[in-house]
Coordinates of C-alpha atoms in Angstrom, one line a residue:
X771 CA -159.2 65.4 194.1
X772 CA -155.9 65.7 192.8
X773 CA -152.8 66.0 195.2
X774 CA -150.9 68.9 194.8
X775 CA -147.0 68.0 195.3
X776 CA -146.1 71.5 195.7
X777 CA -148.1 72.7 198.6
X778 CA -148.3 68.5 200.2
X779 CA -144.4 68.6 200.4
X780 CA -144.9 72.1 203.2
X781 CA -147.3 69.7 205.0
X782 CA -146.3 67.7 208.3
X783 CA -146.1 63.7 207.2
X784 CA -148.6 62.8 209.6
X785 CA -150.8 64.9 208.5
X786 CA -150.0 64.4 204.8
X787 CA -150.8 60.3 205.8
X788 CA -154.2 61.6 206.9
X789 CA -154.7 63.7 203.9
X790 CA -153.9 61.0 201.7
X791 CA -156.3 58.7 203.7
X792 CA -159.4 61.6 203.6
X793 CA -159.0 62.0 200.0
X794 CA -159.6 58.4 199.2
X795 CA -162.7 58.2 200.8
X796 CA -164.1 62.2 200.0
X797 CA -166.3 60.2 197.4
X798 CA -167.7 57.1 199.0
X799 CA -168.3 58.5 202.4
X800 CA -167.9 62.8 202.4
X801 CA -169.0 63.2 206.1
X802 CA -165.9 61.1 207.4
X803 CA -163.7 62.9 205.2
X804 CA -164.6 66.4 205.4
X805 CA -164.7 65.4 209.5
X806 CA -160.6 65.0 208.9
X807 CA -159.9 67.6 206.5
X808 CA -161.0 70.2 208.7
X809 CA -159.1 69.1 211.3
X810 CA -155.9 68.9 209.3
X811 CA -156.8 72.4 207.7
X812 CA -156.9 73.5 211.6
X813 CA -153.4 71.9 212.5
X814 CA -151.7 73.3 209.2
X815 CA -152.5 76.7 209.1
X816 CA -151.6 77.6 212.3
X817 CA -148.2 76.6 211.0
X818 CA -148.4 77.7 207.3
X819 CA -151.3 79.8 206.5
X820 CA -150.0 79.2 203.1
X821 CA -150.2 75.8 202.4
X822 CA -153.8 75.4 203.7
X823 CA -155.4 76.2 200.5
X824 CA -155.6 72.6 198.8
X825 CA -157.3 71.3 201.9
X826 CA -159.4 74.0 202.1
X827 CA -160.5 73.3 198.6
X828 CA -160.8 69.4 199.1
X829 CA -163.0 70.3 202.5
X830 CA -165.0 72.9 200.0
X831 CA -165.8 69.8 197.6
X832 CA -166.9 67.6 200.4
X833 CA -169.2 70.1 201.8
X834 CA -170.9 70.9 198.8
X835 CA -171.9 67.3 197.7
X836 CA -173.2 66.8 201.3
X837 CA -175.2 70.2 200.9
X838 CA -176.7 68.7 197.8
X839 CA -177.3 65.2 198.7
X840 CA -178.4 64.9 202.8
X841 CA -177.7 61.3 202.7
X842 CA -174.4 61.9 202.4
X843 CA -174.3 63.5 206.0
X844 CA -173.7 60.6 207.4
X845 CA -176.0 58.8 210.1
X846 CA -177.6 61.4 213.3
X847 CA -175.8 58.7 215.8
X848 CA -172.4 59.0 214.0
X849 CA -169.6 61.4 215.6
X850 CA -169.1 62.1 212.0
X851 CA -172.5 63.5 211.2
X852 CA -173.3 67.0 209.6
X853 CA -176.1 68.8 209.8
X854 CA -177.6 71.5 207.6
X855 CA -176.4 74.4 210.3
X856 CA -173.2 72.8 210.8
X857 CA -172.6 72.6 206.8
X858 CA -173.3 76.1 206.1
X859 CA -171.2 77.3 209.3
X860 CA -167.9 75.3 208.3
X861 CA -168.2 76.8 205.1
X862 CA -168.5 80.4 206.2
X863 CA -165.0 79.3 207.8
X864 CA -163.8 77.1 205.1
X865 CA -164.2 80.0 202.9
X866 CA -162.9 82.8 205.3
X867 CA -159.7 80.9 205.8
X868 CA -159.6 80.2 202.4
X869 CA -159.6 84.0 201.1
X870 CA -156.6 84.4 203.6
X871 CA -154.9 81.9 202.3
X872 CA -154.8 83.0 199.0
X873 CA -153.4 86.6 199.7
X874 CA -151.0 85.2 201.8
X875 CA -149.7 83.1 199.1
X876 CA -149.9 85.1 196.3
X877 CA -151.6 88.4 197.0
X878 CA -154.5 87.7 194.6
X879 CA -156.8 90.4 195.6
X880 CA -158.8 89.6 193.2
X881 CA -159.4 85.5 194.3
X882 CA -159.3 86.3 197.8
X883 CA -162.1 88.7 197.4
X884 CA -164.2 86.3 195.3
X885 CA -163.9 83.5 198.1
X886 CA -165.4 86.3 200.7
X887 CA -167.8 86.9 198.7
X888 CA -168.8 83.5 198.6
X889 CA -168.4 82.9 202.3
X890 CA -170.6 85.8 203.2
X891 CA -173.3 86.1 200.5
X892 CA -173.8 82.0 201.2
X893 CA -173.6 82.2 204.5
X894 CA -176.8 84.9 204.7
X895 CA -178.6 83.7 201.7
X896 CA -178.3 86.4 199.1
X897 CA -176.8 87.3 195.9
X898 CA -173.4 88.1 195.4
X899 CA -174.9 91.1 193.3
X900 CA -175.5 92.5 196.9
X901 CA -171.8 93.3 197.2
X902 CA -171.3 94.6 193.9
X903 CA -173.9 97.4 194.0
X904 CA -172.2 100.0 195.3
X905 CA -169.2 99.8 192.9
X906 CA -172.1 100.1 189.9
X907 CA -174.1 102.9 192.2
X908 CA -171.5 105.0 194.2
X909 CA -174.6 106.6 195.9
X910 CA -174.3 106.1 199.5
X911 CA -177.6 107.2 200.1
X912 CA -178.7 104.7 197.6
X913 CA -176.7 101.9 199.0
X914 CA -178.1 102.5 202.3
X915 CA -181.3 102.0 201.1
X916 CA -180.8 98.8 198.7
X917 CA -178.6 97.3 202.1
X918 CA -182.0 97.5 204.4
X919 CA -183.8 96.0 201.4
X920 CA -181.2 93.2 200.7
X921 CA -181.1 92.2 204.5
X922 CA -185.2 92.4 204.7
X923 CA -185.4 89.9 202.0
X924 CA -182.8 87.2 203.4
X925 CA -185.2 83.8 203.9
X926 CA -182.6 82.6 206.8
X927 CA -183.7 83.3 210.0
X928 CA -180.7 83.6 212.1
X929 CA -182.6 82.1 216.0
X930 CA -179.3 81.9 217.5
X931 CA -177.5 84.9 218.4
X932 CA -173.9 83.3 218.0
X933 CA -174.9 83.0 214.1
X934 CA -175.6 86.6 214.2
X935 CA -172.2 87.2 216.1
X936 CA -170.5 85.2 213.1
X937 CA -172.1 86.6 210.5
X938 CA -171.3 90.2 211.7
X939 CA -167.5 89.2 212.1
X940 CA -167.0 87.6 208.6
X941 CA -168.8 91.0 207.1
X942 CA -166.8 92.5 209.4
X943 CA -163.1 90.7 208.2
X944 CA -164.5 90.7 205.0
X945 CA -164.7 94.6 204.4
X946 CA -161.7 95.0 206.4
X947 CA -159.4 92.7 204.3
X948 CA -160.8 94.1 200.8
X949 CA -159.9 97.7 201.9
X950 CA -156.7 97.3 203.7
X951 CA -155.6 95.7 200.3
X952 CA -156.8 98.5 198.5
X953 CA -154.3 100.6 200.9
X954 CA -151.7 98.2 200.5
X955 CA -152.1 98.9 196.3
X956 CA -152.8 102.6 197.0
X957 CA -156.1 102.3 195.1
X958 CA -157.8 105.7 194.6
X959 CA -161.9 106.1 194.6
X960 CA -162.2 103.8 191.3
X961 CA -160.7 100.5 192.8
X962 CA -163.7 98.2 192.4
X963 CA -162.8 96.0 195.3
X964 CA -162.8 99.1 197.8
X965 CA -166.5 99.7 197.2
X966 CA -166.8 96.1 197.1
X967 CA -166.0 96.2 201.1
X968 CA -167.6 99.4 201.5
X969 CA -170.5 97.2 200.1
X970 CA -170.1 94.6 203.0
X971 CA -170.2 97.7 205.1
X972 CA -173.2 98.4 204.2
X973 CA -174.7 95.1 204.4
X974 CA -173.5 94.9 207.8
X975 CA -174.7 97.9 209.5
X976 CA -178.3 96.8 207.2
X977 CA -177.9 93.5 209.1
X978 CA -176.5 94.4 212.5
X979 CA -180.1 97.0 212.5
X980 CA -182.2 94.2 212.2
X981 CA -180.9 91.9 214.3
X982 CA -180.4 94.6 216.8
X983 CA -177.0 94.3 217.8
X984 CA -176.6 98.5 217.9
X985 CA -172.6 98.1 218.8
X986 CA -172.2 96.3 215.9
X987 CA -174.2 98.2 213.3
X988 CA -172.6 102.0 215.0
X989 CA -169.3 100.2 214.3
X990 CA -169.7 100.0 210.9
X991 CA -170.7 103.3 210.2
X992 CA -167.2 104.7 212.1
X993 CA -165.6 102.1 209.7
X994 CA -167.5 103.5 206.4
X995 CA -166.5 107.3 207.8
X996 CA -162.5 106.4 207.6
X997 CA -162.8 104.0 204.0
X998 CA -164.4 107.3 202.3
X999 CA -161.6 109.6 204.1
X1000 CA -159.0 106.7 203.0
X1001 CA -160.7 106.7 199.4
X1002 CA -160.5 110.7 199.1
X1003 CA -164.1 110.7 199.4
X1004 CA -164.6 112.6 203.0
X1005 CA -167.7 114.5 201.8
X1006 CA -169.8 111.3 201.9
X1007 CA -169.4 111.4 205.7
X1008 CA -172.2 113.3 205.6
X1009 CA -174.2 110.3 204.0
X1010 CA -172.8 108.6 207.1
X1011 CA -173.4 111.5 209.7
X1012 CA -177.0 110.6 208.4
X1013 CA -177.2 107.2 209.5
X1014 CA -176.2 107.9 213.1
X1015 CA -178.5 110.7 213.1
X1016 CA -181.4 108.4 212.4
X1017 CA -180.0 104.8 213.9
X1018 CA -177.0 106.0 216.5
X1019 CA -177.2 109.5 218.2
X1020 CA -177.4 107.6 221.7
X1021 CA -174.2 106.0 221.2
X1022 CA -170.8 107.4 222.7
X1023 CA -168.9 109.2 220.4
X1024 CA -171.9 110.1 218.1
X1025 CA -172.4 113.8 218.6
X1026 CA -168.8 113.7 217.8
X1027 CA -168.9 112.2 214.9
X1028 CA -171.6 114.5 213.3
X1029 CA -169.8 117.5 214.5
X1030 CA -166.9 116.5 212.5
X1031 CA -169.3 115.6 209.3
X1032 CA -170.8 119.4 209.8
X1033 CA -167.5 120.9 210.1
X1034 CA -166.1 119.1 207.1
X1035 CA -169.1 120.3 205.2
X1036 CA -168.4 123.7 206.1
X1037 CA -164.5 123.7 205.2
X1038 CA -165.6 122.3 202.1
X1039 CA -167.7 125.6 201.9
X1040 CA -171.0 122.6 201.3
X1041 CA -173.8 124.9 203.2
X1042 CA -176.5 122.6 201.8
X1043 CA -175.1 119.3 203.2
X1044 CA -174.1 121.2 206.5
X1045 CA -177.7 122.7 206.3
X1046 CA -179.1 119.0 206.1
X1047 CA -177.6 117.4 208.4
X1048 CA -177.9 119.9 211.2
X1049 CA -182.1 120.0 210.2
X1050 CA -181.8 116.2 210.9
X1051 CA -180.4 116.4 214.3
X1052 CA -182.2 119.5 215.7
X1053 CA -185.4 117.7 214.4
X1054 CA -185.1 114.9 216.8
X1055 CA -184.8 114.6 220.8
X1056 CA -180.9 114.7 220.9
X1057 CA -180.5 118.6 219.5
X1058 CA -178.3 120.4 221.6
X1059 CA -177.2 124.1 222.1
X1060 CA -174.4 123.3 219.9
X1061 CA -176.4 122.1 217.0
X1062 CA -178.9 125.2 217.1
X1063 CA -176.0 127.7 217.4
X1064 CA -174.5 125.9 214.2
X1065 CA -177.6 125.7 212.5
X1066 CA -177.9 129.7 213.4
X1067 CA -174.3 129.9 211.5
X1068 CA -174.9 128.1 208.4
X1069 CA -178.2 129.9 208.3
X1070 CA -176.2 133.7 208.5
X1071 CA -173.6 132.4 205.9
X1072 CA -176.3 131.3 203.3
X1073 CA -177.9 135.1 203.7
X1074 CA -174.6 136.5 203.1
X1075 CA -174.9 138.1 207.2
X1076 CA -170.9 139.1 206.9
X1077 CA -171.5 141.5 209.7
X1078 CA -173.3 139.0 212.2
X1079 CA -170.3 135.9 210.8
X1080 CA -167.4 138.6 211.5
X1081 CA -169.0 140.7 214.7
X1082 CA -171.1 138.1 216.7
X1083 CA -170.2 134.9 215.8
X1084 CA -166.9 134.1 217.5
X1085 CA -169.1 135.8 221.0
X1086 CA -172.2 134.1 220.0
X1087 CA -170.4 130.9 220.2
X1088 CA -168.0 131.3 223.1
X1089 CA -171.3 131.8 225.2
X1090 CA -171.9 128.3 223.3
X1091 CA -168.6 126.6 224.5
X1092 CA -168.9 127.3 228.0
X1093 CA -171.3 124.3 229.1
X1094 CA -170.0 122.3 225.8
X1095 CA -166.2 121.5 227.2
X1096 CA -167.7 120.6 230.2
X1097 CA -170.6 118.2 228.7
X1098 CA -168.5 116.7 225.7
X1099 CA -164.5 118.0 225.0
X1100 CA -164.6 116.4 221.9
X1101 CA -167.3 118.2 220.3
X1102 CA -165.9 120.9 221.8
X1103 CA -162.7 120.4 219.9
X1104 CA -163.9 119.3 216.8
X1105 CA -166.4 122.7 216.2
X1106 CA -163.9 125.5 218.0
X1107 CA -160.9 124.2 215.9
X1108 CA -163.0 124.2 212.3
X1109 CA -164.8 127.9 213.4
X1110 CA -161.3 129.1 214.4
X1111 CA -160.5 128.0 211.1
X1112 CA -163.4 129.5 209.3
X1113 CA -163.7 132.5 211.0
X1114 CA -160.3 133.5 212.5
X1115 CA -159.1 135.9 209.2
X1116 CA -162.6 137.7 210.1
X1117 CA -161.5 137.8 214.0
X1118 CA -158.0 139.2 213.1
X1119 CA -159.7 142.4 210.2
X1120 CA -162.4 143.4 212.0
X1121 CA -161.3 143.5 216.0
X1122 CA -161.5 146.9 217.2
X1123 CA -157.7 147.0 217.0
X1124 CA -157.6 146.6 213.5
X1125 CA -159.9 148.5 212.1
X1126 CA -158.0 151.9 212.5
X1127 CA -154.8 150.0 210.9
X1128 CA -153.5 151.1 207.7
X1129 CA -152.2 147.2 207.2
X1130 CA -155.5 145.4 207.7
X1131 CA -155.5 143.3 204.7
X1132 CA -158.3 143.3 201.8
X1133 CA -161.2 140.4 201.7

């Protein structure tokens, strides 16, 4: 393990004296060593995020060759012992502080991202191909899908619920830090390391499902909903909408959520994704008078009913609204705004004030 001048010389000398020390005995005895390299990774990047990464990468080394040979963990009555747990834990966090290290240094998006790959596809036991699917399949629906099937299959079985809480919160950071650096760039729909965190997404809500943790896995889905708005790609919010529908409608803030998904479908003038959602919902206990009068509106606008969409629907709704701002304001919002928006040219040309006016304009 070769120093590094550059990045030792940033280092406090006590610390450097115990680096120095670690690194001449990382071979012989790994479980001593990679005890005091994670310590002095600790103490240094609370100081210098930036000058962590060398440790990090001699605490990596250690780890590994105790992961591969057991009788390097040192002896079960030793201070300095690891077990198979602890290994696999401090490198989830070896690895998590390692991919911040590197952006903070040198903004590598690309070797941060590899390192939180690493930390979270070892950490749960599957491929790193898991990740990358999305990019290759840009099918939410799809994703969805291979995520429950990727999670199903992970031979780890994750008895105690703080390795859970861990494992959501590196998916969690992971995801995050991909896309905020696609932000930063201002990467568009075809930045391969956007989907890559929409992949981790993915996983986690998968993950969060099975292990039950609802909070977590409805978080997710809020987060996926503003990376495909961020990405330009607001009309797989419906693909999201879904996933509450089936997983979430009991959760604050989730009749909200697929109210804005059916409005957005209808701005986007998308009856058959507006269509589907609302069938979803008004097939399961938490329909509401809301969802049946929309479903009633998407229904008249695929028959063409222009007389019904410019006569009865603005009434037909009102009568709607009443119990709705009292029930939930923010539905109530989210569908008066968008039908204002769809239907107030229609309001304005055929009121009973208008119709006798020589300046109504033409449709």
């Amino acid at each position: 393990m070769a120093q590094q001048k550059e990045q030792g010389s940033k280092i406090p000398t006590g610390a450097l004296e115990s680096l120095q020390k670690a690194r001449a005995i990382a071979r012989k005895d790994p479980a001593i060593a990679a005890t005091v390299l994670w310590n002095i990774a600790k103490d240094i990047a609370q100081q210098d995020l930036s000058a962590v990464e060398p440790v990090l990468r001699d605490l990596l080394g250690c780890l590994q060759r105790m992961e591969e040979d057991p009788a390097l963990c040192g002896s079960k009555s030793s201070p300095a012992a690891w077990s198979t747990r602890k290994i696999l834990k401090t490198m989830l966090e070896c690895r998590l502080a390692l991919a911040r290290a590197l952006y903070v240094k040198s903004h590598s998006r690309v070797e941060s991202a590899e390192q939180y790959t690493l930390a979270v596809c070892r950490y749960l036991g599957i491929s790193e191909s898991c990740v990358e699917y999305p990019n290759n399949e840009r099918n939410p629906s799809a994703v969805s899908r291979k995520a429950l099937a990727n999670v199903s299959a992970i031979p780890r079985k994750f008895g105690r619920q703080e390795d859970v809480v861990q494992a959501i919160d590196a998916m969690d950071e992971a995801a995050s830090a991909l896309l905020a650096s696609s932000m930063e760039k201002k990467a568009g729909e075809d930045d391969a390391l956007a989907w890559r965190g929409i992949g981790f997404y993915f996983i986690m809500h998968a993950f969060a499902l099975d292990k039950g943790v609802d909070e977590a896995a409805y978080n997710a889905v809020e987060k996926l909903l503003l990376a495909f708005e961020f990405l330009g790609m607001s009309y797989f919010g419906n693909e999201c909408a879904m996933l509450i529908i089936e997983h979430h409608m009991g959760r604050p803030g989730a009749q909200a959520d697929v109210a804005s998904a059916v409005v957005g479908s209808l701005l986007d003038n998308d009856l058959v994704r507006a269509k589907r959602l609302l069938d979803a919902l008004n097939s399961t206990a938490f329909k509401q008078p809301w969802s049946q009068y929309m479903a009633e509106f998407v229904a008249r606008r695929a028959m063409l009913d222009n007389l019904w969409i410019y006569q009865d629907a603005w009434d037909a709704w009102t009568s709607v609204s009443l119990a709705l701002q009292k029930s939930d304001i923010n539905v109530f919002m989210i569908l008066n705004d968008g039908l204002d928006c769809i239907l107030s040219p229609y309001k304005w040309c055929y009121s009973p004030a208008c119709l006798d006016s020589p300046d109504q304009p033409e449709l």
